[in-house]
Coordinates of C-alpha atoms in Angstrom, one line a residue:
Chain A
M1 CA 0.0 0.0 0.0
G2 CA 2.8 2.4 1.0
Y3 CA 0.9 5.7 1.7
S4 CA 0.7 7.2 5.1
K5 CA -2.2 8.9 7.0
Q6 CA -0.7 12.2 5.9
D7 CA -0.8 11.2 2.2
I8 CA -4.5 10.1 2.7
K9 CA -5.3 13.5 4.2
I10 CA -3.8 15.4 1.3
A11 CA -5.5 13.1 -1.2
K12 CA -8.8 13.7 0.5
K13 CA -8.4 17.5 0.3
I14 CA -7.5 17.3 -3.4
F15 CA -10.5 15.1 -3.9
E16 CA -12.9 17.4 -2.0
G17 CA -11.6 20.3 -4.1
S18 CA -12.6 18.6 -7.3
I19 CA -16.2 17.9 -6.2
K20 CA -18.9 20.2 -7.5
E21 CA -22.6 19.7 -6.8
G22 CA -22.1 16.1 -5.7
N23 CA -20.1 15.1 -8.8
I24 CA -16.5 14.9 -9.7
E25 CA -15.4 17.8 -11.9
T26 CA -13.0 15.9 -14.2
S27 CA -11.3 19.0 -15.6
R28 CA -10.6 20.3 -12.2
L29 CA -9.3 17.0 -10.9
F30 CA -6.9 16.6 -13.8
S31 CA -5.7 20.1 -13.4
I32 CA -4.9 19.4 -9.7
I33 CA -3.2 16.2 -10.7
S34 CA -1.0 17.9 -13.3
T35 CA -0.1 20.6 -10.7
V36 CA 0.9 17.9 -8.3
K37 CA 3.0 16.2 -11.0
K38 CA 4.7 19.5 -11.9
M39 CA 5.5 20.4 -8.3
K40 CA 6.6 16.9 -7.4
P41 CA 6.0 17.2 -3.7
N42 CA 7.5 14.6 -1.4
K43 CA 5.7 11.2 -1.9
A44 CA 3.7 12.5 -4.9
L45 CA 3.2 9.0 -6.1
N46 CA 1.7 7.9 -2.8
I47 CA -0.6 10.9 -2.8
L48 CA -1.8 10.1 -6.3
Q49 CA -2.4 6.5 -5.3
A50 CA -4.5 7.5 -2.3
L51 CA -6.4 9.9 -4.6
L52 CA -7.1 7.1 -7.0
K53 CA -8.6 5.1 -4.1
E54 CA -10.8 8.0 -3.2
V55 CA -12.0 8.3 -6.8
V56 CA -12.7 4.5 -7.0
S57 CA -14.5 4.6 -3.7
F58 CA -16.6 7.6 -4.9
Y59 CA -17.7 5.7 -8.1
K60 CA -18.4 2.6 -6.1
K61 CA -20.9 4.5 -4.0
Q62 CA -22.6 5.8 -7.3
T63 CA -22.6 2.5 -9.1
L64 CA -25.2 -0.3 -8.7
L65 CA -23.6 -3.5 -9.9
V66 CA -26.2 -6.1 -10.9
E67 CA -25.0 -9.7 -11.5
S68 CA -26.9 -12.5 -12.9
S69 CA -26.2 -15.9 -14.6
L70 CA -28.3 -14.9 -17.6
P71 CA -28.7 -11.5 -19.4
L72 CA -31.5 -9.4 -17.9
E73 CA -34.0 -7.3 -19.8
Q74 CA -33.6 -3.6 -19.7
S75 CA -36.9 -3.1 -18.0
Y76 CA -35.8 -5.2 -15.1
L77 CA -32.6 -3.3 -14.7
S78 CA -34.5 0.0 -14.8
E79 CA -36.9 -1.2 -12.1
I80 CA -34.0 -2.3 -9.9
K81 CA -32.3 1.1 -10.5
R82 CA -35.6 2.9 -9.6
I83 CA -36.0 0.9 -6.4
F84 CA -32.5 1.6 -5.2
E85 CA -32.5 5.3 -6.1
R86 CA -35.6 5.7 -4.0
K87 CA -34.0 3.7 -1.2
I88 CA -30.7 5.6 -1.2
G89 CA -32.0 9.0 -2.2
R90 CA -29.5 9.8 -4.9
P91 CA -29.1 9.1 -8.6
L92 CA -27.2 5.9 -9.4
T93 CA -25.5 4.4 -12.4
I94 CA -26.4 0.8 -13.2
V95 CA -23.9 -1.7 -14.5
F96 CA -24.9 -5.2 -15.5
K97 CA -22.4 -8.2 -15.4
E98 CA -23.1 -11.7 -16.4
N99 CA -21.8 -14.2 -13.8
K100 CA -22.3 -17.9 -14.5
T101 CA -21.0 -18.9 -11.0
L102 CA -24.2 -17.6 -9.5
I103 CA -26.1 -20.5 -11.1
G104 CA -29.3 -18.6 -10.9
G105 CA -30.9 -15.7 -9.2
I106 CA -29.5 -12.2 -8.8
K107 CA -26.8 -10.4 -6.9
I108 CA -26.8 -6.6 -6.4
K109 CA -23.8 -4.7 -5.1
L110 CA -23.6 -1.1 -4.0
D111 CA -20.5 0.2 -2.3
D112 CA -19.6 -2.3 0.5
N113 CA -23.2 -3.7 0.7
V114 CA -24.3 -6.9 -1.1
W115 CA -27.8 -8.2 -1.6
D116 CA -27.2 -11.8 -2.7
Y117 CA -30.3 -13.7 -3.9
S118 CA -28.4 -16.1 -6.0
V119 CA -28.7 -19.9 -6.0
N120 CA -25.0 -20.2 -5.3
Q121 CA -25.5 -18.2 -2.0
S122 CA -28.5 -20.4 -1.0
L123 CA -26.4 -23.5 -1.5
E124 CA -23.6 -21.9 0.6
V125 CA -26.1 -21.3 3.4
F126 CA -27.4 -24.9 3.1
K127 CA -23.8 -26.2 3.2
E128 CA -23.0 -24.3 6.3
R129 CA -26.2 -25.5 8.0
A130 CA -25.5 -29.1 7.0
N131 CA -22.0 -28.8 8.5
G132 CA -23.5 -27.6 11.8
Chain B
M1 CA -33.3 -43.1 1.2
V2 CA -36.9 -41.7 1.4
D3 CA -35.9 -40.3 4.8
I4 CA -32.9 -38.5 3.4
I5 CA -34.9 -37.0 0.6
G6 CA -37.6 -35.9 3.1
E7 CA -34.9 -34.4 5.4
L8 CA -33.4 -32.5 2.5
K9 CA -36.7 -31.2 1.4
K10 CA -37.4 -30.0 5.0
E11 CA -34.0 -28.3 5.1
I12 CA -34.5 -26.6 1.8
E13 CA -38.0 -25.3 2.8
K14 CA -36.4 -23.9 5.9
L15 CA -33.9 -21.9 3.8
E16 CA -34.5 -18.3 4.0
I17 CA -32.7 -15.8 1.9
S18 CA -31.8 -12.8 4.0
K19 CA -33.3 -9.6 2.7
E20 CA -30.7 -7.6 4.6
A21 CA -27.6 -6.4 2.8
K22 CA -24.3 -7.9 3.8
N23 CA -21.5 -5.6 4.4
T24 CA -18.5 -6.7 2.4
G25 CA -14.8 -6.0 1.9
I26 CA -11.8 -7.1 -0.1
I27 CA -8.6 -8.5 1.4
T28 CA -5.7 -6.2 0.5
E29 CA -3.0 -7.7 2.7
I30 CA -2.7 -11.1 4.2
G31 CA -0.1 -12.9 6.3
D32 CA 0.9 -14.3 9.7
G33 CA -2.7 -14.8 10.8
V34 CA -3.9 -11.3 10.2
A35 CA -5.5 -9.6 7.2
K36 CA -6.1 -6.0 6.2
V37 CA -9.4 -5.4 4.5
D38 CA -10.7 -2.6 2.4
G39 CA -14.4 -1.9 2.8
L40 CA -16.5 -3.4 5.6
S41 CA -17.7 0.2 6.3
D42 CA -20.4 -0.9 8.7
V43 CA -18.3 -3.4 10.7
V44 CA -18.2 -3.1 14.5
F45 CA -15.3 -3.8 16.9
N46 CA -15.0 -7.5 17.7
E47 CA -17.5 -8.5 15.0
L48 CA -17.2 -12.0 13.5
I49 CA -16.2 -11.9 9.8
D50 CA -17.1 -14.6 7.3
L51 CA -14.0 -15.5 5.1
P52 CA -13.8 -17.7 2.1
N53 CA -13.1 -21.5 2.6
N54 CA -15.4 -21.5 5.7
L55 CA -12.9 -19.6 7.7
K56 CA -13.8 -17.0 10.3
G57 CA -12.1 -13.8 11.4
L58 CA -12.5 -11.1 14.1
A59 CA -12.4 -7.4 13.4
L60 CA -9.9 -6.0 15.8
N61 CA -8.6 -2.9 14.2
L62 CA -11.0 -0.3 12.8
E63 CA -9.0 2.2 10.9
E64 CA -10.0 5.2 8.8
N65 CA -9.7 3.4 5.4
S66 CA -9.3 -0.3 6.3
V67 CA -10.1 -3.0 8.9
G68 CA -7.5 -5.3 10.5
I69 CA -8.9 -8.8 11.2
I70 CA -7.4 -11.7 13.0
I71 CA -8.0 -15.1 11.4
F72 CA -9.1 -18.4 13.1
G73 CA -7.7 -21.3 11.2
D74 CA -5.4 -21.7 8.2
Y75 CA -4.9 -18.3 6.8
T76 CA -2.8 -19.7 3.9
Q77 CA -6.0 -20.6 2.2
L78 CA -6.8 -16.9 1.7
K79 CA -5.4 -14.6 -0.8
E80 CA -5.3 -10.9 -1.7
G81 CA -8.6 -9.9 -3.5
D82 CA -10.8 -12.4 -1.7
E83 CA -14.2 -11.1 -0.6
V84 CA -15.1 -11.1 3.1
R85 CA -18.4 -10.4 4.7
S86 CA -19.5 -9.1 8.1
T87 CA -21.9 -11.3 10.0
G88 CA -23.5 -8.9 12.5
K89 CA -22.5 -11.3 15.3
I90 CA -19.8 -11.4 17.9
L91 CA -17.8 -14.6 18.6
E92 CA -19.7 -17.2 20.6
V93 CA -18.7 -20.6 22.0
P94 CA -21.1 -23.5 22.8
V95 CA -21.7 -23.9 26.5
G96 CA -23.5 -26.4 28.7
D97 CA -23.2 -29.5 30.8
S98 CA -22.4 -31.6 27.7
L99 CA -19.0 -30.0 27.6
V100 CA -18.0 -31.4 30.9
G101 CA -15.4 -34.2 30.5
R102 CA -14.4 -32.9 27.0
V103 CA -11.4 -31.3 25.4
V104 CA -12.2 -28.4 23.1
N105 CA -10.3 -25.8 21.1
A106 CA -10.5 -22.1 21.6
V107 CA -13.7 -21.8 19.6
G108 CA -15.4 -24.7 21.5
E109 CA -14.9 -27.4 18.8
P110 CA -14.2 -30.8 20.3
I111 CA -10.7 -32.1 19.7
D112 CA -10.8 -35.3 21.8
G113 CA -12.2 -37.6 19.1
K114 CA -15.3 -38.3 21.2
G115 CA -17.7 -37.0 18.6
P116 CA -19.7 -33.8 18.3
I117 CA -20.8 -31.8 21.4
K118 CA -24.6 -31.5 21.7
S119 CA -25.1 -28.0 23.0
T120 CA -28.1 -25.7 22.5
K121 CA -26.7 -22.6 24.2
A122 CA -23.8 -20.3 23.2
Y123 CA -22.2 -17.6 25.2
P124 CA -20.3 -14.6 23.9
V125 CA -16.6 -14.9 24.2
E126 CA -16.2 -11.2 25.3
K127 CA -18.6 -10.1 28.0
I128 CA -18.8 -7.3 30.5
A129 CA -18.0 -8.6 34.0
P130 CA -20.8 -8.8 36.6
G131 CA -21.4 -5.4 38.3
V132 CA -21.1 -4.6 42.0
I133 CA -24.8 -4.9 42.6
S134 CA -24.9 -8.6 41.5
R135 CA -21.9 -9.6 43.5
E136 CA -21.3 -10.5 47.1
S137 CA -18.0 -10.9 49.1
V138 CA -16.1 -14.2 49.0
K139 CA -17.2 -16.4 51.9
T140 CA -17.0 -20.0 50.9
P141 CA -13.7 -21.8 50.8
L142 CA -12.3 -23.5 47.8
Q143 CA -10.2 -26.3 49.2
T144 CA -7.1 -27.0 47.1
G145 CA -6.1 -30.0 49.3
I146 CA -2.6 -28.5 49.6
K147 CA -1.8 -27.9 53.3
A148 CA 0.4 -24.8 52.7
I149 CA -2.3 -23.1 50.7
D150 CA -5.4 -24.0 52.6
S151 CA -3.8 -23.1 55.9
M152 CA -1.9 -19.9 55.1
I153 CA -3.1 -18.7 51.7
P154 CA -6.7 -19.7 51.7
I155 CA -8.7 -19.3 48.5
G156 CA -12.4 -18.5 48.5
R157 CA -15.0 -19.2 45.8
G158 CA -15.1 -16.3 43.4
Q159 CA -11.5 -15.2 44.2
R160 CA -8.7 -14.6 41.7
E161 CA -5.5 -16.0 43.1
L162 CA -2.3 -15.8 41.0
I163 CA 0.2 -18.6 40.9
I164 CA 3.6 -17.1 39.9
G165 CA 7.1 -18.5 39.6
D166 CA 9.8 -19.6 37.2
R167 CA 9.4 -22.6 34.9
G168 CA 9.4 -26.1 36.3
L169 CA 8.6 -25.1 39.9
G170 CA 5.2 -26.8 40.1
K171 CA 2.7 -24.1 39.1
T172 CA 0.7 -26.5 37.0
A173 CA 1.0 -29.2 39.6
I174 CA -0.8 -27.0 42.2
T175 CA -3.6 -26.5 39.8
I176 CA -3.9 -30.2 38.9
D177 CA -4.0 -31.1 42.6
T178 CA -6.7 -28.5 43.1
I179 CA -8.8 -30.0 40.2
I180 CA -8.4 -33.5 41.6
N181 CA -9.5 -32.2 45.1
Q182 CA -12.8 -30.9 43.6
K183 CA -14.0 -34.4 42.9
D184 CA -16.9 -34.4 45.3
S185 CA -17.2 -30.7 45.9
G186 CA -19.5 -30.0 42.9
V187 CA -17.1 -27.5 41.5
I188 CA -16.7 -27.7 37.7
C189 CA -13.1 -27.1 36.7
I190 CA -12.0 -25.5 33.4
Y191 CA -8.4 -25.7 32.5
V192 CA -7.2 -23.4 29.7
A193 CA -3.9 -24.3 28.2
I194 CA -2.3 -21.4 26.3
G195 CA 0.7 -21.8 24.2
Q196 CA 1.8 -25.0 25.8
K197 CA 3.4 -28.1 24.3
T198 CA 0.8 -30.5 23.0
S199 CA 2.6 -33.3 24.8
K200 CA 2.2 -31.5 28.1
I201 CA -1.5 -31.0 27.5
A202 CA -1.9 -34.7 26.6
Q203 CA 0.0 -35.7 29.8
L204 CA -2.3 -33.4 31.9
I205 CA -5.4 -35.0 30.4
N206 CA -4.0 -38.4 31.1
T207 CA -3.3 -37.5 34.7
L208 CA -6.8 -36.1 35.2
E209 CA -8.3 -39.2 33.7
K210 CA -6.3 -41.5 35.9
A211 CA -7.4 -39.5 39.0
D212 CA -11.0 -39.7 37.8
A213 CA -11.1 -35.9 37.6
M214 CA -12.1 -35.5 34.0
K215 CA -15.7 -36.1 35.0
H216 CA -15.9 -32.6 36.5
S217 CA -13.4 -30.9 34.1
I218 CA -13.3 -29.2 30.7
I219 CA -10.0 -28.6 28.9
V220 CA -9.7 -25.7 26.5
S221 CA -6.6 -26.2 24.5
A222 CA -4.7 -23.6 22.5
S223 CA -1.3 -25.2 22.2
A224 CA 1.9 -23.8 20.9
T225 CA 1.0 -25.2 17.4
D226 CA -2.2 -23.2 17.3
S227 CA -2.2 -19.7 15.9
A228 CA -1.7 -16.6 18.0
T229 CA -5.4 -15.8 17.4
M230 CA -6.5 -19.1 19.0
Q231 CA -4.1 -18.5 21.9
F232 CA -5.4 -15.0 22.3
I233 CA -9.1 -16.0 22.4
A234 CA -8.7 -19.2 24.5
P235 CA -8.9 -17.7 28.0
Y236 CA -12.0 -15.7 27.0
A237 CA -13.7 -18.8 25.6
G238 CA -12.8 -20.7 28.8
C239 CA -14.2 -17.9 30.9
A240 CA -17.5 -18.0 28.9
L241 CA -17.8 -21.8 29.7
G242 CA -17.2 -21.0 33.4
E243 CA -19.7 -18.1 33.3
Y244 CA -22.4 -20.5 32.1
F245 CA -22.0 -22.7 35.3
M246 CA -21.8 -19.5 37.4
D247 CA -25.1 -18.3 35.9
Q248 CA -26.7 -21.7 36.7
G249 CA -25.9 -21.1 40.4
K250 CA -23.0 -23.6 40.4
D251 CA -19.4 -23.1 41.4
A252 CA -16.8 -23.2 38.8
L253 CA -13.0 -22.9 38.8
I254 CA -11.0 -21.7 35.9
I255 CA -7.2 -22.1 35.4
Y256 CA -5.4 -19.9 32.9
D257 CA -2.1 -21.7 32.2
D258 CA -0.5 -19.3 31.5
L259 CA -1.2 -15.6 31.0
S260 CA 2.5 -14.8 30.1
K261 CA 2.1 -16.7 26.9
H262 CA -1.4 -15.1 26.4
A263 CA 0.3 -11.7 26.6
W264 CA 2.9 -12.8 24.1
S265 CA 0.2 -13.9 21.6
Y266 CA -1.6 -10.6 22.0
R267 CA 1.7 -8.8 21.5
Q268 CA 2.3 -10.8 18.3
L269 CA -1.2 -9.9 17.0
S270 CA -0.8 -6.2 18.0
L271 CA 2.5 -5.9 16.3
L272 CA 1.2 -7.6 13.1
L273 CA -1.8 -5.2 13.2
R274 CA 0.7 -2.4 13.4
R275 CA -0.6 -1.1 16.7
P276 CA 1.8 1.2 18.5
S277 CA 4.0 -0.7 20.9
G278 CA 4.9 0.3 24.5
R279 CA 7.0 -1.2 27.3
E280 CA 8.6 -4.6 26.3
A281 CA 6.8 -4.1 22.9
Y282 CA 3.4 -4.9 24.4
P283 CA 0.5 -2.7 23.2
G284 CA -0.9 0.0 25.4
D285 CA -4.0 -2.0 26.4
V286 CA -2.2 -5.1 27.7
F287 CA -3.4 -4.3 31.2
Y288 CA -7.0 -4.2 30.1
L289 CA -6.4 -7.5 28.2
H290 CA -6.0 -9.3 31.6
S291 CA -8.1 -7.1 33.8
R292 CA -11.3 -7.5 31.7
L293 CA -10.7 -11.3 31.7
L294 CA -10.1 -11.7 35.5
E295 CA -12.9 -9.3 36.5
R296 CA -15.3 -11.8 35.0
S297 CA -14.5 -14.1 38.0
A298 CA -17.1 -13.4 40.7
K299 CA -19.2 -14.6 43.5
L300 CA -22.8 -13.8 42.7
N301 CA -25.3 -12.9 45.4
E302 CA -28.5 -14.9 46.2
E303 CA -30.7 -12.9 43.8
N304 CA -28.4 -13.9 41.0
G305 CA -28.2 -17.5 41.9
S306 CA -25.2 -17.6 44.3
G307 CA -22.9 -19.1 41.6
S308 CA -19.2 -18.4 41.6
L309 CA -16.3 -18.4 39.2
T310 CA -12.9 -18.7 40.9
A311 CA -9.8 -18.0 38.8
L312 CA -6.3 -19.3 39.2
P313 CA -4.2 -17.5 36.6
I314 CA -0.6 -18.6 36.2
I315 CA 2.3 -16.3 35.3
E316 CA 5.7 -17.6 34.4
T317 CA 8.6 -15.4 35.6
Q318 CA 12.1 -15.2 34.2
E319 CA 14.8 -15.7 36.8
G320 CA 12.2 -15.0 39.6
D321 CA 11.7 -11.4 38.4
V322 CA 8.3 -10.5 39.6
S323 CA 8.8 -6.8 38.8
A324 CA 8.5 -7.4 35.0
Y325 CA 5.7 -5.8 33.1
I326 CA 3.1 -8.6 32.9
P327 CA 3.7 -10.1 36.4
T328 CA 3.2 -6.7 38.1
N329 CA 0.1 -6.1 36.1
V330 CA -1.5 -9.4 37.0
I331 CA -0.3 -9.2 40.6
S332 CA -2.2 -5.9 40.9
I333 CA -5.3 -7.3 39.3
T334 CA -5.7 -10.4 41.4
D335 CA -6.7 -10.9 45.0
G336 CA -3.4 -12.3 46.0
Q337 CA -0.6 -14.5 44.8
I338 CA 1.1 -17.8 45.5
F339 CA 4.8 -17.3 44.9
L340 CA 6.9 -20.4 44.0
E341 CA 10.6 -20.1 44.7
G342 CA 13.4 -22.0 42.9
D343 CA 15.7 -22.2 46.0
M344 CA 13.0 -23.9 48.0
F345 CA 12.1 -26.2 45.2
Y346 CA 15.7 -27.4 44.8
A347 CA 16.1 -27.7 48.6
G348 CA 13.3 -30.3 48.5
T349 CA 10.4 -28.1 49.9
R350 CA 7.6 -29.0 47.6
P351 CA 5.2 -27.4 46.9
A352 CA 7.9 -24.6 46.9
I353 CA 5.6 -21.9 48.2
N354 CA 7.3 -18.9 49.7
V355 CA 4.8 -18.0 52.4
G356 CA 6.5 -14.7 53.0
L357 CA 5.8 -13.4 49.5
S358 CA 2.5 -15.2 49.1
V359 CA -0.7 -13.7 50.2
S360 CA -4.5 -14.1 49.9
R361 CA -6.3 -10.8 50.3
V362 CA -9.8 -12.0 50.5
G363 CA -9.6 -15.8 51.2
G364 CA -9.3 -15.4 55.0
A365 CA -13.0 -14.7 55.2
A366 CA -13.7 -18.0 53.5
Q367 CA -11.4 -20.1 55.7
T368 CA -13.2 -22.5 58.1
K369 CA -12.9 -21.6 61.8
A370 CA -11.1 -24.9 62.6
M371 CA -8.4 -24.1 60.0
K372 CA -8.1 -20.6 61.3
Q373 CA -7.6 -21.9 64.9
V374 CA -4.8 -24.2 63.9
S375 CA -3.1 -22.0 61.3
G376 CA -3.3 -18.7 63.2
S377 CA 0.3 -18.6 64.2
L378 CA 1.7 -20.8 61.4
R379 CA 2.8 -18.0 59.1
L380 CA 4.5 -16.1 62.0
D381 CA 6.2 -19.2 63.3
L382 CA 7.6 -20.0 59.9
A383 CA 8.8 -16.4 59.3
Q384 CA 10.6 -16.5 62.7
Y385 CA 12.1 -19.9 61.9
R386 CA 13.5 -18.6 58.6
E387 CA 15.0 -15.6 60.3
L388 CA 16.5 -17.7 63.1
A389 CA 17.7 -20.4 60.6
A390 CA 19.6 -17.8 58.7
F391 CA 21.1 -16.3 61.9
A392 CA 21.9 -19.7 63.3
Q393 CA 24.2 -20.5 60.4
F394 CA 26.8 -18.0 61.8
G395 CA 26.7 -19.0 65.5
S396 CA 27.0 -22.3 67.4
D397 CA 25.8 -21.3 70.9
L398 CA 22.1 -20.9 70.9
D399 CA 19.8 -20.6 73.9
E400 CA 17.2 -23.2 74.6
T401 CA 14.2 -21.1 73.4
T402 CA 15.9 -20.4 70.1
Q403 CA 16.8 -24.1 69.7
K404 CA 13.2 -25.1 70.4
R405 CA 11.9 -22.6 67.9
L406 CA 14.3 -23.9 65.3
E407 CA 13.3 -27.5 66.0
R408 CA 9.6 -26.5 65.8
G409 CA 10.2 -24.6 62.5
K410 CA 12.0 -27.6 60.9
R411 CA 8.9 -29.8 61.8
L412 CA 6.5 -27.2 60.4
V413 CA 8.4 -27.0 57.1
E414 CA 8.4 -30.8 56.9
I415 CA 4.7 -31.1 57.6
L416 CA 3.9 -28.6 54.9
K417 CA 5.7 -30.7 52.3
Q418 CA 3.3 -32.7 50.2
S419 CA 3.5 -35.1 47.3
Q420 CA 2.0 -34.4 43.9
F421 CA -1.5 -35.6 43.1
A422 CA -2.2 -36.3 46.8
P423 CA -4.5 -33.6 47.9
M424 CA -5.7 -33.8 51.5
S425 CA -9.1 -33.3 53.0
V426 CA -9.5 -30.2 55.2
E427 CA -10.2 -32.2 58.4
K428 CA -7.0 -34.2 58.0
Q429 CA -5.1 -31.0 57.4
V430 CA -6.6 -29.6 60.6
V431 CA -5.5 -32.5 62.7
I432 CA -1.9 -32.7 61.4
L433 CA -1.4 -29.0 61.7
F434 CA -2.9 -29.1 65.2
A435 CA -0.3 -31.7 66.1
A436 CA 2.5 -29.7 64.6
T437 CA 1.6 -26.2 66.0
K438 CA 0.8 -27.5 69.5
G439 CA 4.2 -29.1 69.7
F440 CA 3.1 -32.8 69.7
L441 CA 5.7 -33.5 66.9
D442 CA 8.6 -31.8 68.7
D443 CA 9.9 -35.2 69.9
I444 CA 9.5 -37.0 66.5
P445 CA 12.7 -37.0 64.4
V446 CA 12.3 -34.8 61.3
D447 CA 13.1 -37.7 58.9
K448 CA 10.3 -39.8 60.5
L449 CA 7.6 -37.1 60.0
D450 CA 6.4 -38.2 56.6
E451 CA 5.8 -41.7 57.9
F452 CA 4.2 -40.3 61.0
E453 CA 1.9 -38.1 59.0
Q454 CA 0.7 -41.0 56.8
K455 CA 0.2 -43.4 59.6
F456 CA -1.5 -40.8 61.8
S457 CA -3.8 -39.9 59.0
D458 CA -4.8 -43.6 58.6
F459 CA -5.2 -44.0 62.3
M460 CA -7.6 -41.0 62.5
S461 CA -9.6 -42.2 59.5
T462 CA -10.0 -45.7 60.9
R463 CA -9.9 -45.4 64.7
K464 CA -10.9 -41.9 65.4
K465 CA -13.3 -41.1 62.6
N466 CA -15.7 -39.6 65.1
V467 CA -13.2 -36.8 65.8
L468 CA -12.8 -36.1 62.0
D469 CA -16.6 -36.1 61.6
T470 CA -17.0 -33.6 64.4
I471 CA -14.5 -31.2 62.8
I472 CA -16.4 -31.5 59.5
K473 CA -19.7 -31.0 61.2
E474 CA -18.8 -28.2 63.6
E475 CA -16.2 -26.5 61.2
S476 CA -14.4 -25.4 64.4
L477 CA -12.4 -26.9 67.2
S478 CA -14.3 -26.8 70.5
K479 CA -12.5 -27.3 73.8
K480 CA -13.9 -30.9 73.9
T481 CA -12.8 -31.7 70.3
E482 CA -9.3 -30.3 71.1
Q483 CA -9.1 -32.5 74.2
E484 CA -10.2 -35.5 72.2
L485 CA -7.7 -34.7 69.5
E486 CA -4.9 -34.3 72.0
K487 CA -5.8 -37.7 73.5
S488 CA -5.8 -39.3 70.0
I489 CA -2.4 -37.9 69.2
E490 CA -0.9 -39.2 72.5
E491 CA -2.5 -42.6 71.9
F492 CA -1.1 -42.8 68.4
K493 CA 2.3 -41.7 69.5
K494 CA 2.5 -44.5 72.0
G495 CA 2.3 -47.0 69.2
F496 CA 4.5 -45.1 66.7
K497 CA 8.2 -46.1 66.6

């Protein structure tokens, strides 16, 4: 990992500076990054790595990842998006991913939270119970 | 076959998919039994974590951007990038009467090959100790069967008495004797082995089985081959087992063998989790590590069932240094200590208890009146003897009183010696100590005292059982009993050569 608490603090400040109306202002973020690159402060690479983590975390919070073993119709995805936006209270981006290991059912991921209604998960629960 | 299908159908019907979201994270670093996880934003301190390959972990470090977890089991099965899930539960161990007579690991799984343990209840491993309102003072004795302890350093039910000394001086032997002595007392004994050699644990189980003491004992084993995580959690798991019996209104005894190794395992985990280290590289909360564990030993009041949990923690010192970090911590937490001394051990005084440095702060209230009567002056007599013995080494001419005191002292020391695995009942202890302190043994040669004690004990159990019964019944020595006892000793001495 390599970066210290101080690097994280700086990265957070840079990141906060590039947020406008709840969204990342890309041009502003890139201009800060190029300034950092030019100035080459101590541990610049570590700061940029920490910044990347902040950006990834931001997008994870905005992205609803839907996984299923078979392709889903657009209407289903829109319905899922609508339900979650109402629940979370902010607009979300929906991404669909086909995942054969789920066997059946559906798995929805938003940030650190997972709603797993897949057959694979049911079998895991069954296995755990059978093992006592 | 129909039955199997039916059972499976029932199980599948019972399956419910949780509508709640699971909090997840990704392993970013893994090694030496600890993992760093990104995510798990809703995790709470000490929460149980589900890991791949049916492994479990415990969230111990909650940092700004990551979570440090300790892993139970084989961490080599995990890799960077694996997904982990929070469970919303804290670590629990199965408890109940079905565990008595069994050997379990730090998470309560049987390791004695006697099949699964049927237990319907589970207790949390970490629990807040009973408060002042639900407690009462220690008042019932817990007999160890060891003369030197029961007479001078008495232990009460609910007390925490530290056993401290260098390696190989008989710390574990004292606890084994104590377990054996609880055979018909109704006390359930829990022995927690932390960081010990597996062979030593096997030997201990064998000894307890031979002495028929496994029937009232539970062994929690976290040997040297187990991970630091298992060694760290073992005493808390053992304590949870003991708390179950205490809550049932029963008396339980727990032995932590030993807390020095427990502190080492916690130091290892803390350093791996990159917690700031302090004195002797232990983390800042090493005192709390032991205080929160030992505070869980208690004597509950009547409204709470009158149960008790007595703790005998063991600390191994290096070169008799009791002023090291962990020994001083545990000395200050406990209600007294039994100090074992190397010089005494090698001089043949076994158990090698230094009565000058040993103390029981609350046990006196739990001692029976009979024992108090015979042992009142014992500690002082021994202290005087030691002082005079050191002084007598330099001079040859000693007055009669000093010589008598020395002779009495020699006999007291000899009488307090005791073989291993031979705990003695309290009434027998009372009669032999009565004989020694009242001077009835002054004319018996020191080298004949062992034989005298054994034969006198047999004589009392066979010919003067009524006197022993009176001591048990009255729990004190009345004038009449004292006279009868004096007569019995004189009668026995006439026939003893």
